Short mmCIF file of C-alpha atoms and ligand atoms in Angstrom, two decimals:
data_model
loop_
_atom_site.label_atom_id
_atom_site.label_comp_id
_atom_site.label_asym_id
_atom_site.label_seq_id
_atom_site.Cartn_x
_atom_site.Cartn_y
_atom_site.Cartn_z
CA UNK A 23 40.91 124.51 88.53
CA UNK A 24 38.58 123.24 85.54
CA UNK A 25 37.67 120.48 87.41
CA UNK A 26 35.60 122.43 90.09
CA UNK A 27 33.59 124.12 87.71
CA UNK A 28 32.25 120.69 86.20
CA UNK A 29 32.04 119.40 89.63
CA UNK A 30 30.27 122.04 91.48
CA UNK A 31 28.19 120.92 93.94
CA UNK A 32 24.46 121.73 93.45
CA UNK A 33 23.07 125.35 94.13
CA UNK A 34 21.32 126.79 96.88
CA UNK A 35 17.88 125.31 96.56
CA UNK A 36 18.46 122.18 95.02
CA UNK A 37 16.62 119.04 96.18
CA UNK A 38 17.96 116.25 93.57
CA UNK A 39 19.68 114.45 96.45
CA UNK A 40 21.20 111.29 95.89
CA UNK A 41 21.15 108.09 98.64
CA UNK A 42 24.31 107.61 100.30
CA UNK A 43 25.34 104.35 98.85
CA UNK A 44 28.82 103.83 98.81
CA UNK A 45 30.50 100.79 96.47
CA UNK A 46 32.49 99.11 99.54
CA UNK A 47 35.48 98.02 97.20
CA UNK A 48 35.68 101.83 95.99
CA UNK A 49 35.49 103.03 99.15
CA UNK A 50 38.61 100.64 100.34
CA UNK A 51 40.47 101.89 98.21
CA UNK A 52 40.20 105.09 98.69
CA UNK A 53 41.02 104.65 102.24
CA UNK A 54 43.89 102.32 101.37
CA UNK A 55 44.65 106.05 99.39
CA UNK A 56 44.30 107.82 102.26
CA UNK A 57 46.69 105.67 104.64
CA UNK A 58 49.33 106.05 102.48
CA UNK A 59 49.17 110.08 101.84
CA UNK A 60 51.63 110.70 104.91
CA UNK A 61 54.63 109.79 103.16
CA UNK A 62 56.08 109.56 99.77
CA UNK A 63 58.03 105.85 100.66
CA UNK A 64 54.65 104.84 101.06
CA UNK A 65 53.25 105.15 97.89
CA UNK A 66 50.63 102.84 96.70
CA UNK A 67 52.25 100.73 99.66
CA UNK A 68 48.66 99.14 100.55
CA UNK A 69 47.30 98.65 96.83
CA UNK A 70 50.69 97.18 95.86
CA UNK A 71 50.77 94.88 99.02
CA UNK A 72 46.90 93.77 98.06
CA UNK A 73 48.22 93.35 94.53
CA UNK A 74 50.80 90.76 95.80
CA UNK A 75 48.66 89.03 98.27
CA UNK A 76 45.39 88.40 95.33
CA UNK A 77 48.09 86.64 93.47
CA UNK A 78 49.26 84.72 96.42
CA UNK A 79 45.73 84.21 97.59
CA UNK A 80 44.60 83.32 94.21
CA UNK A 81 47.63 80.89 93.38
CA UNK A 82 47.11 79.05 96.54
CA UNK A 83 43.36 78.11 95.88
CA UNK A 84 41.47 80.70 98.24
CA UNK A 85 38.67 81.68 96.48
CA UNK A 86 35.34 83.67 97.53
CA UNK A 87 35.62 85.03 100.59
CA UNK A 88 38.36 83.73 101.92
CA UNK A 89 39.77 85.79 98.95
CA UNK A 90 38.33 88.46 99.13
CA UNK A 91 39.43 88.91 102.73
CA UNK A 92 42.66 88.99 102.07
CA UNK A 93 42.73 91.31 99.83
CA UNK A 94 40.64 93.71 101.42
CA UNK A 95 42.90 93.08 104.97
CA UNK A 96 46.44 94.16 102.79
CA UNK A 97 44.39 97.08 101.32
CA UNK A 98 44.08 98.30 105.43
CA UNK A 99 46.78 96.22 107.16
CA UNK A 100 48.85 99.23 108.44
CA UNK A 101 45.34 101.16 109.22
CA UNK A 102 46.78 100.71 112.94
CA UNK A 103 50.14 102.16 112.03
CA UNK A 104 48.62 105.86 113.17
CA UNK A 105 51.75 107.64 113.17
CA UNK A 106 54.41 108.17 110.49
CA UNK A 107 57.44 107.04 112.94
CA UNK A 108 55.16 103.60 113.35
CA UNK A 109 54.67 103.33 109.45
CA UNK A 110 58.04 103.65 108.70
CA UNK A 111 59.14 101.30 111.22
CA UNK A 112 56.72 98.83 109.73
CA UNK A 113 58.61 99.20 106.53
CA UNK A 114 61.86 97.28 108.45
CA UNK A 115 62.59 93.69 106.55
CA UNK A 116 62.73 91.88 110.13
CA UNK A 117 59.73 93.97 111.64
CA UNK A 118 57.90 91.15 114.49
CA UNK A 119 54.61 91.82 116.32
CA UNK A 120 53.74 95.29 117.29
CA UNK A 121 51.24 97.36 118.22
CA UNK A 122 50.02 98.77 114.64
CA UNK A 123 48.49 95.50 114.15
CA UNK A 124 46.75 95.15 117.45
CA UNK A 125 45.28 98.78 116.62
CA UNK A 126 44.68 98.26 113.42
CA UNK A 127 42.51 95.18 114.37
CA UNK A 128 40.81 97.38 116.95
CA UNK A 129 40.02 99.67 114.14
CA UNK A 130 39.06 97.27 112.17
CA UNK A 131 36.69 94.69 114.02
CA UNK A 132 33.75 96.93 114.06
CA UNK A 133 33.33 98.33 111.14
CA UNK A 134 30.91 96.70 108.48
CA UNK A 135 32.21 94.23 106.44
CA UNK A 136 35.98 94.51 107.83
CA UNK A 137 35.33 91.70 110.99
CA UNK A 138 37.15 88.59 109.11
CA UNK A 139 39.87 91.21 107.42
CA UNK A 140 40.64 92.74 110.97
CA UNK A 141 41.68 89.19 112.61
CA UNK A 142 43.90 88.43 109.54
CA UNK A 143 45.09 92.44 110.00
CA UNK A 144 46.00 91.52 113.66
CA UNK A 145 48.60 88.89 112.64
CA UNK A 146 50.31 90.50 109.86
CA UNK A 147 53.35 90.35 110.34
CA UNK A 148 53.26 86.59 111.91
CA UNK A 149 56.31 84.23 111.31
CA UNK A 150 55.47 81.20 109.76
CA UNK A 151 58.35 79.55 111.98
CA UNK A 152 56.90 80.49 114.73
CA UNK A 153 52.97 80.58 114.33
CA UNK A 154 52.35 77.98 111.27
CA UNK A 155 48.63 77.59 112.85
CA UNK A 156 47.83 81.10 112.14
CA UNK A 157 45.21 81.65 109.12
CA UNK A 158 46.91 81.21 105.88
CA UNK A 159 45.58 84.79 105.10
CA UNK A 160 47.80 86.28 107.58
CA UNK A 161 51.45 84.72 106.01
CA UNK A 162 49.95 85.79 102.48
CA UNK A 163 49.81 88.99 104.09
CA UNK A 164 53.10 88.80 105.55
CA UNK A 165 54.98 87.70 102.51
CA UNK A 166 52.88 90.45 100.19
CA UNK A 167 54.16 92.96 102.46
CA UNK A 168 57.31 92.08 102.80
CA UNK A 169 57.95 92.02 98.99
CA UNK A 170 56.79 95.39 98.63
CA UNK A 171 59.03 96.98 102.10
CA UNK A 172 62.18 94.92 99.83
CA UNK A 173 61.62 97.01 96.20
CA UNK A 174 63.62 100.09 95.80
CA UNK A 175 61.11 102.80 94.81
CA UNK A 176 63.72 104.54 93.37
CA UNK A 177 65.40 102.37 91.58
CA UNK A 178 63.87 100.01 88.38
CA UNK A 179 61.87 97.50 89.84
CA UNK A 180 62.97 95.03 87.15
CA UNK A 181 66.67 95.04 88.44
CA UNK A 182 65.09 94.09 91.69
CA UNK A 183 63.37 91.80 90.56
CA UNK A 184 66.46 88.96 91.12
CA UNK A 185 67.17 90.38 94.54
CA UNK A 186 63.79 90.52 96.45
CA UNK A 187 62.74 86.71 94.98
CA UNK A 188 66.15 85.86 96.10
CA UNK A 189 65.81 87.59 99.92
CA UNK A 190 62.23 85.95 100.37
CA UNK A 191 63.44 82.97 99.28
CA UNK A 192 66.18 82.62 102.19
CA UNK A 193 63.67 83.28 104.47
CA UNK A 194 61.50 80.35 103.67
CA UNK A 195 60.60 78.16 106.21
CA UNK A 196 61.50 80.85 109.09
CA UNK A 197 60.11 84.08 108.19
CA UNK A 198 57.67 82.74 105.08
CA UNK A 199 55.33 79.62 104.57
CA UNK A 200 57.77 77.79 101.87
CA UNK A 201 54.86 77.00 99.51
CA UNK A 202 54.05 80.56 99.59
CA UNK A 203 57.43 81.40 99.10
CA UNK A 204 57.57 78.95 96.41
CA UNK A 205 54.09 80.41 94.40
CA UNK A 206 55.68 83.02 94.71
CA UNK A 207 58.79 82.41 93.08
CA UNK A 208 56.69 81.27 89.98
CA UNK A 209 54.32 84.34 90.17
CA UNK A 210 57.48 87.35 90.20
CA UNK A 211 59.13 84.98 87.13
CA UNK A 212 56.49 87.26 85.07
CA UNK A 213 58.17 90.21 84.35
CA UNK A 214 54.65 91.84 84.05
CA UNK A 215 53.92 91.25 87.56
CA UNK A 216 56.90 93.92 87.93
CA UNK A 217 55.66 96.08 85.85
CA UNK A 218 52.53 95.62 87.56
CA UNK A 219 53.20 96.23 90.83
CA UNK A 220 55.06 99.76 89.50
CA UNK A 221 52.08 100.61 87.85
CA UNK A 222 50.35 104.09 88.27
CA UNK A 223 47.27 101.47 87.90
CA UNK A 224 47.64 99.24 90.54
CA UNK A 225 44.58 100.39 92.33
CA UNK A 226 42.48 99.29 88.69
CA UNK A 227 44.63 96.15 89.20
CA UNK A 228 43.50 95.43 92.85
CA UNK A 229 39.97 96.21 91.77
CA UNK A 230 39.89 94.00 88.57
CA UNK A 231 41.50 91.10 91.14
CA UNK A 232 38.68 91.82 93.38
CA UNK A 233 35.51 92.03 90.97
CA UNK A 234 37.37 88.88 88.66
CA UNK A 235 36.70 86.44 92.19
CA UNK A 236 33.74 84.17 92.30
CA UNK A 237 31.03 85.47 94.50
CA UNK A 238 32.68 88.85 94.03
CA UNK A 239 30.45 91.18 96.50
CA UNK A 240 31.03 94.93 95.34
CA UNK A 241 27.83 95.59 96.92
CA UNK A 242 26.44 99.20 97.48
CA UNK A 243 26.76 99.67 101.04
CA UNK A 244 23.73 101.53 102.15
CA UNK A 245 23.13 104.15 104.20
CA UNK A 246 23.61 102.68 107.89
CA UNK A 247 26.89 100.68 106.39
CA UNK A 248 27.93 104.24 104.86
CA UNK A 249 27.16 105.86 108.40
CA UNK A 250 29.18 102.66 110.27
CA UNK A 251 32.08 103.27 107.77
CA UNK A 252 32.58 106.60 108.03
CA UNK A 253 33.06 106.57 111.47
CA UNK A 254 35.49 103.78 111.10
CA UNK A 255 37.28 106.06 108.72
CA UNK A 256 36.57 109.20 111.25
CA UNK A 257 38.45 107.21 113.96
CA UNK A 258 41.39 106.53 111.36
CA UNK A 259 41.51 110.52 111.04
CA UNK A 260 40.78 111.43 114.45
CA UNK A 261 42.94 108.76 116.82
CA UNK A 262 46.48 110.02 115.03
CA UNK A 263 46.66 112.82 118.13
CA UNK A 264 44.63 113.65 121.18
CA UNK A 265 44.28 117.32 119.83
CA UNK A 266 41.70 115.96 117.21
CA UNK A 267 40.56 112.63 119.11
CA UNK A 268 36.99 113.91 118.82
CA UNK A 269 36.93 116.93 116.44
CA UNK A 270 35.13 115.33 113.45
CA UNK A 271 32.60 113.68 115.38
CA UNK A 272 31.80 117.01 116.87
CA UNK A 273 31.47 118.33 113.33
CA UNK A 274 29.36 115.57 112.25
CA UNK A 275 26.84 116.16 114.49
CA UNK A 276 26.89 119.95 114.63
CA UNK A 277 26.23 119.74 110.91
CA UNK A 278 23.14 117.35 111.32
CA UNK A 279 21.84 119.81 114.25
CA UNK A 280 22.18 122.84 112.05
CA UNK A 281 20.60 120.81 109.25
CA UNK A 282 17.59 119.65 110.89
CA UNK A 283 16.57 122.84 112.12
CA UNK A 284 17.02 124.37 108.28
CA UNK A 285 14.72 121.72 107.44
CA UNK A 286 17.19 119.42 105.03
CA UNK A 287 15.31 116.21 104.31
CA UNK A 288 16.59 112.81 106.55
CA UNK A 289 18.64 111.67 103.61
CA UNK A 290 20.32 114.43 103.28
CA UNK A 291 21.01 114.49 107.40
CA UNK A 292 22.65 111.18 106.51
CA UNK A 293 24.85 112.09 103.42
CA UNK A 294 25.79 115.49 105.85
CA UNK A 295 26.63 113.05 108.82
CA UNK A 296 29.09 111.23 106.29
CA UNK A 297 30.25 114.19 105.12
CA UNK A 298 30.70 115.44 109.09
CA UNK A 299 33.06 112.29 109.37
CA UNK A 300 35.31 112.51 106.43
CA UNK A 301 35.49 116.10 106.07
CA UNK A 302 39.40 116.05 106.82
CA UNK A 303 40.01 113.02 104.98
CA UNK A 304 42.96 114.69 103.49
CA UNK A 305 44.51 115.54 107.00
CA UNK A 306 45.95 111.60 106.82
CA UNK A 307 48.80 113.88 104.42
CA UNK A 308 49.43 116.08 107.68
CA UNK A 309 52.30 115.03 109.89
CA UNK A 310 51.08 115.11 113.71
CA UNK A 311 53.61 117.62 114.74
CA UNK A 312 52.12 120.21 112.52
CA UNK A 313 48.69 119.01 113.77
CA UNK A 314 49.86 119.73 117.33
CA UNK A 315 51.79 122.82 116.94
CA UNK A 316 50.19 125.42 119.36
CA UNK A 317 52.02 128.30 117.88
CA UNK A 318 50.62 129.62 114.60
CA UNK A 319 51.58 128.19 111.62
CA UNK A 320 54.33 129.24 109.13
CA UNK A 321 53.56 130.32 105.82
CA UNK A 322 54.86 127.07 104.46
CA UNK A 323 53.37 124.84 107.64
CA UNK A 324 50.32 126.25 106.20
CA UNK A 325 50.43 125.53 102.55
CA UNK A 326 50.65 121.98 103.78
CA UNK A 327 47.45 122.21 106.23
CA UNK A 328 45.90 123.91 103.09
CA UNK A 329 46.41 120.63 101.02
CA UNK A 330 44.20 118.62 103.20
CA UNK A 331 40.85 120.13 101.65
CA UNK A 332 42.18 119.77 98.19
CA UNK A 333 43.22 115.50 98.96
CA UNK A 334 39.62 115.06 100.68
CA UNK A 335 37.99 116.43 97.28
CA UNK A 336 40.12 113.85 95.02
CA UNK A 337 39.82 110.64 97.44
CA UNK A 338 36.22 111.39 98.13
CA UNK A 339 34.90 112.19 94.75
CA UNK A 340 36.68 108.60 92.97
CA UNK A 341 34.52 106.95 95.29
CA UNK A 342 31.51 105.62 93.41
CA UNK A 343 28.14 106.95 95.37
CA UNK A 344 30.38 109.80 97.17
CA UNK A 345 30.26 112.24 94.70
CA UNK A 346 27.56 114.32 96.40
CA UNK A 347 29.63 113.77 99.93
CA UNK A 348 32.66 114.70 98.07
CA UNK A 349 31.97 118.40 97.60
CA UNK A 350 30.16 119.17 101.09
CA UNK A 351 32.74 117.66 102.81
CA UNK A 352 35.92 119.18 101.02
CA UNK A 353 34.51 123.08 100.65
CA UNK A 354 34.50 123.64 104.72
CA UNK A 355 37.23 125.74 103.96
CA UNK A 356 36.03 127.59 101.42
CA UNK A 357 34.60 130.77 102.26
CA UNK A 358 31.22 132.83 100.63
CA UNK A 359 33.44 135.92 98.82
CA UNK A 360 36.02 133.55 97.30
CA UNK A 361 39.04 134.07 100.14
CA UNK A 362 38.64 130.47 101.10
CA UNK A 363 41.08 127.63 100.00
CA UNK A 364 41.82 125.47 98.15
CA UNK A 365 39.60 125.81 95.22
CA UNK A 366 38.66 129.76 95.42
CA UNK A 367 34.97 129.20 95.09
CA UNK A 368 31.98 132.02 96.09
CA UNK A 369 28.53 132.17 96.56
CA UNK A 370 26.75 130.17 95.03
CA UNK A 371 29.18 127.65 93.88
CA UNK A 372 29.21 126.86 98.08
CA UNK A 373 26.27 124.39 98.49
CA UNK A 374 23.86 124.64 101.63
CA UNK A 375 25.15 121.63 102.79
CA UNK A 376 28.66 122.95 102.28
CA UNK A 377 28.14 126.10 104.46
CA UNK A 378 26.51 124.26 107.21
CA UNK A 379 29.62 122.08 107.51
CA UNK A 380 31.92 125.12 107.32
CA UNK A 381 29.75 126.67 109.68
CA UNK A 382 30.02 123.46 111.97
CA UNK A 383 33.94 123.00 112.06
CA UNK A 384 34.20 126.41 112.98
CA UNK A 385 31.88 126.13 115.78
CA UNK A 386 33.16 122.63 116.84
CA UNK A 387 36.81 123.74 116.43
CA UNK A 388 36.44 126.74 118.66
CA UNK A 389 33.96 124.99 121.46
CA UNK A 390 35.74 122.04 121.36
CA UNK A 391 38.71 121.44 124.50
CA UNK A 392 42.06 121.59 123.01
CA UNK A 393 44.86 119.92 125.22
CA UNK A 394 46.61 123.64 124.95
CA UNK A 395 44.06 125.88 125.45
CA UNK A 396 40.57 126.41 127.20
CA UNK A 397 36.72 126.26 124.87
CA UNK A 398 35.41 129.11 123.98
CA UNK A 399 32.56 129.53 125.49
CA UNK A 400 29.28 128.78 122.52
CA UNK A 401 27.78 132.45 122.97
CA UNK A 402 31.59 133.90 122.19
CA UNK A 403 32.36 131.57 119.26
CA UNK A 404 28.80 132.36 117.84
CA UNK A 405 29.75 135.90 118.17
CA UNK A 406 32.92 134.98 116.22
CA UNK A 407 30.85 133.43 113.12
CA UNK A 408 28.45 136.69 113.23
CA UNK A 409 31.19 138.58 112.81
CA UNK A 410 32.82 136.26 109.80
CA UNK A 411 29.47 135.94 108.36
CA UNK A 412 29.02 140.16 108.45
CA UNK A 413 32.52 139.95 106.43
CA UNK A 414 31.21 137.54 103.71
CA UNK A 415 32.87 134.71 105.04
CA UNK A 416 30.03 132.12 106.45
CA UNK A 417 26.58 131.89 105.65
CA UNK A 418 24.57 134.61 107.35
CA UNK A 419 21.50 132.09 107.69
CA UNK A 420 23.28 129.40 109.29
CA UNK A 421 24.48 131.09 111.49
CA UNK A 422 21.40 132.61 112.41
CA UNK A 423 19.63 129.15 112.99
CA UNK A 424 22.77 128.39 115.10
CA UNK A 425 22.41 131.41 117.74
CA UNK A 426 18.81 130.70 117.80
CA UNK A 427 18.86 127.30 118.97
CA UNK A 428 22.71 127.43 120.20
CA UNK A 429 21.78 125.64 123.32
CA UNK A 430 20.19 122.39 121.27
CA UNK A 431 23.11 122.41 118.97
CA UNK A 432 26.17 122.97 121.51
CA UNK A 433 24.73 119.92 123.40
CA UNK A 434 24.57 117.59 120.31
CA UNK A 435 28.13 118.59 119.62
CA UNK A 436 29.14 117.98 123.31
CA UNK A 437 27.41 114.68 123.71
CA UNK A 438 29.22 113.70 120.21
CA UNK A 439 31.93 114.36 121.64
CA UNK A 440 32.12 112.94 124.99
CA UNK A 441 31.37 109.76 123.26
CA UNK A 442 33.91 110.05 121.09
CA UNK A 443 36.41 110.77 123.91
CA UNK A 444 35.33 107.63 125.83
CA UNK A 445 35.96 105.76 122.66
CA UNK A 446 39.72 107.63 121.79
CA UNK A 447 40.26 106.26 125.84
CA UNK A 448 38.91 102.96 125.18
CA UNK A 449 40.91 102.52 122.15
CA UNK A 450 44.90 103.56 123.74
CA UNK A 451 43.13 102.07 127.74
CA UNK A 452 43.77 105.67 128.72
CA UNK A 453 42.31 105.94 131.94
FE1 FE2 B 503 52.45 96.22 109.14
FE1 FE2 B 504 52.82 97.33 105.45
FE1 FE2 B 505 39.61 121.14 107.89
#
C-alpha cells in the first residue's frame, strides 16, 4: 500500500492543522460515490444521471442556479433509497412515487446548500402526464434517470444507443415532458455523449458541467457548513438500520470529549467532529443484513466489513479540504502494533487524532444499546480498552484521559445519542 506511506497522517505532536473547509461540489460527489458503493448495477448511477440531466438542464435554458440545482439534486436523488432492495427497485423503467424520494427529501431539506435540490429530489420520479406543474427540474430529473435505469451496463452502450432514445421517445407526453424528450433526442444523436456517459470520468464530466455554469458557486464550505454536512452525510450512514441509527453520532462526540480534555486546539475539535461523522463512510458498501447479523461474522462476511475502512480512506481523501479528515477518520480500525486493518499501519504512523477516534468507536460501540444485546456498562468497557491498550492495541494515554473523566465523556456520548435517536424516530414517525 504505497499510497499510505505518502499519505500518512501527521505524527504524534504535530500542530500544522488545517481548517475544515470542504469544496461543496467535491464533497457531492463523493457522496454521490458513496450512495452508489452498495451495488455493482449501480455504478456511477448518480454521476451518470447528473451527467444527463446538466445536458438537459443546460439545453433547455436553465442556467445559474436553477442549474446548478439540478445537477446537484441527480447527484443525491436516490439519497432516500436507504436500502439495496429500495435502490434496485428504483432502477424499474415504470417506477411511480415512493417513499425513497419522500426520504430522500427529508434527508435532504436541512442540510446546507441542499434546500432547493431536496424539493426537486422529492418529485423525481413525477410523470409529466400527470403532474406537468411540477418544477421543470424534477422531469429533467426524471428523464436523466430513466435513461441511465434503460442502458445495459453490460452490454456496449453504443448499440443501445438506438433502443433507449427510441423507449423514451414512446413515452413522451405520458411518462416524459415531450420537449425534453425531444432535446433529448438531439443531445444522445452525439455518439460522444455515449461514450460519455460510459466514461470512467464521468464524475470530471459532472464537475466540468458544474464549474462551466454562470455564477458557478464551488465555494469552500466552512467549518459550521462542514459540521451541518457531515451530519447530513452521518444520517445517510446511520438511518440504513436501527442497529447503527445513532452509532456515529456517539463517536463523534466521544472523540471531541476525549479531545478536549487532551487539550487538541477548537479547530481541530471541529475537523475530529467531522471525522466522528464520516468515520464509516465506507459502510454505504455493507449490505444491512451483514450489518445486523448478531452472530459473529464469517471469515468472508468479514473481509467485506473490513472494506469499509479502506472505501472511507479513498472517498474521503478525493475530497478537496478533507485530506486531514480523511486519515483520522479511516485508521479507527487500525491498531498501535500493526494488527489493525486495512492498511497495517503502527505507531506512529496512527495520528493522535486517529487513536482518539479508535478509542471512541470502541467505547461508543460497546456502551451504546444494540437492539440484540444489553450496554456494557462504561466502567466494564473502559476495562476492555485497558486491557487492549496493555496489548498494544489502543493508545495507552487515551485511554487514560477516558477512565479519568469517564463520567463527563459517557454523558456526552449518551446525550449524542439520545438526540440522535429522537431524530432516527422523527425521520421513519416511529413512535
Ligand atoms: Fe429514484
Ligand atoms: Fe435513480
Ligand atoms: Fe468502523
Amino acid at each position: 500500500m504505497t499510497q499510505t506511506t505518502s499519505q500518512a497522517p501527521p505524527s504524534r505532536g504535530c500542530r500544522d492543522v488545517m481548517d475544515v473547509s470542504p469544496k461543496l461540489y467535491s464533497l457531492i460527489l463523493s457522496v454521490a460515490d458513496a450512495l452508489d458503493l452498495i451495488s455493482p448495477e449501480l455504478a456511477s448511477h448518480h454521476k451518470r444521471v447528473a451527467y444527463v440531466a446538466s445536458l438537459l438542464a443546460k439545453a433547455a435554458g436553465l442556467r445559474g442556479a436553477a442549474l446548478e440545482n439540478v445537477v446537484v439534486a441527480a447527484l443525491l436523488h436516490d439519497a432516500g433509497g436507504l436500502t439495496l432492495k429500495s435502490k434496485l427497485m428504483a432502477l424499474e423503467f415504470e417506477h411511480t412515487h415512493s417513499e425513497h424520494e419522500e426520504y430522500g427529501y427529508k434527508l435532504l431539506r436541512d442540510a446546507p446548500s441542499l434546500g432547493e435540490a431536496a424539493a426537486l429530489v422529492r418529485r423525481h420520479h413525477a410523470w409529466w402526464g400527470r403532474e406537468a406543474h411540477l418544477p421543470l427540474g424534477c422531469h429533467i430529473l426524471h428523464l436523466a434517470d430513466r435513461v441511465d435505469a434503460l442502458v445495459d451496463k453490460r452490454r456496449q452502450i453504443l448499440d443501445q444507443a438506438g433502443e433507449v432514445t427510441a423507449a423514451i421517445a414512446e413515452h413522451a407526453g405520458l411518462m416524459f415532458d415531450p420537449k425534453l424528450t425531444e432535446l433529448f433526442r438531439e443531445i444522445a444523436a452525439r455518439e460522444s455523449f455515449w461514450f460519455d456517459l460510459a466514461s470512467p470520468r464521468i464524475g470530471s464530466l459532472v464537475l466540468a458541467e458544474l464549474t462551466a455554469n454562470e455564477g458557478a458557486r464551488d465555494i469552500d464550505l466552512g467549518a459550521d457548513a462542514a459540521l451541518e454536512f457531515s451530519r447530513f452525510i452521518a444520517q445517510l450512514i446511520d438511518f440504513r438500520s436501527r442497529f447503527t441509527a445513532t452509532h456515529s453520532s456517539g463517536v463523534a462526540a466521544c472523540s471531541v470529549a476525549l479531545a478536549a480534555k487532551a487539550g487538541l486546539s477548537a479547530k481541530e475539535l471541529d475537523l475530529i467532529r467531522v471525522a466522528g461523522y464520516l468515520h464509516d463512510l465506507g459502510k454505504l458498501a455493507v449490505p444491512a443484513e451483514l450489518i445486523e447479523k448478531p452472530g459473529t461474522l464469517t471469515d468472508s462476511e468479514m473481509n467485506v466489513m473490513k472494506s469499509h475502512t479502506y472505501l472511507s480512506y479513498h472517498i474521503l481523501s478525493r475530497v478537496a479540504g478533507l485530506e486531514q479528515v480523511a486519515a483520522w477518520a479511516s485508521f479507527h480500525h487500525e491498531r498501535l502494533n500493526g494488527s489493525g486493518y486495512p492498511f497495517r499501519l503502527r505507531g506512529e504512523d496512527i495520528a493522535p487524532q486517529a487513536r482518539i477516534i479508535a478509542a471512541a468507536d470502541i467505547f461508543t460501540a460497546m456502551t451504546e444499546d444494540r437492539p440484540y444485546r444489553a450496554a456494557t456498562a462504561p466502567k466494564t468497557a473502559v476495562g476492555v480498552l485497558k486491557d487492549m491498550a496493555a496489548h498494544g492495541l489502543v493508545d495507552q494515554q487515551v485511554v487514560a484521559i477516558l477512565a479519568a473523566d469517564l463520567d463527563a465523556v459517557h454523558d456526552a456520548r449518551e446525550q449524542a445519542q439520545t438526540r440522535a435517536l429522537e431524530q432516527y424516530r422523527n425521520f421513519y414517525r416511529l413512535s
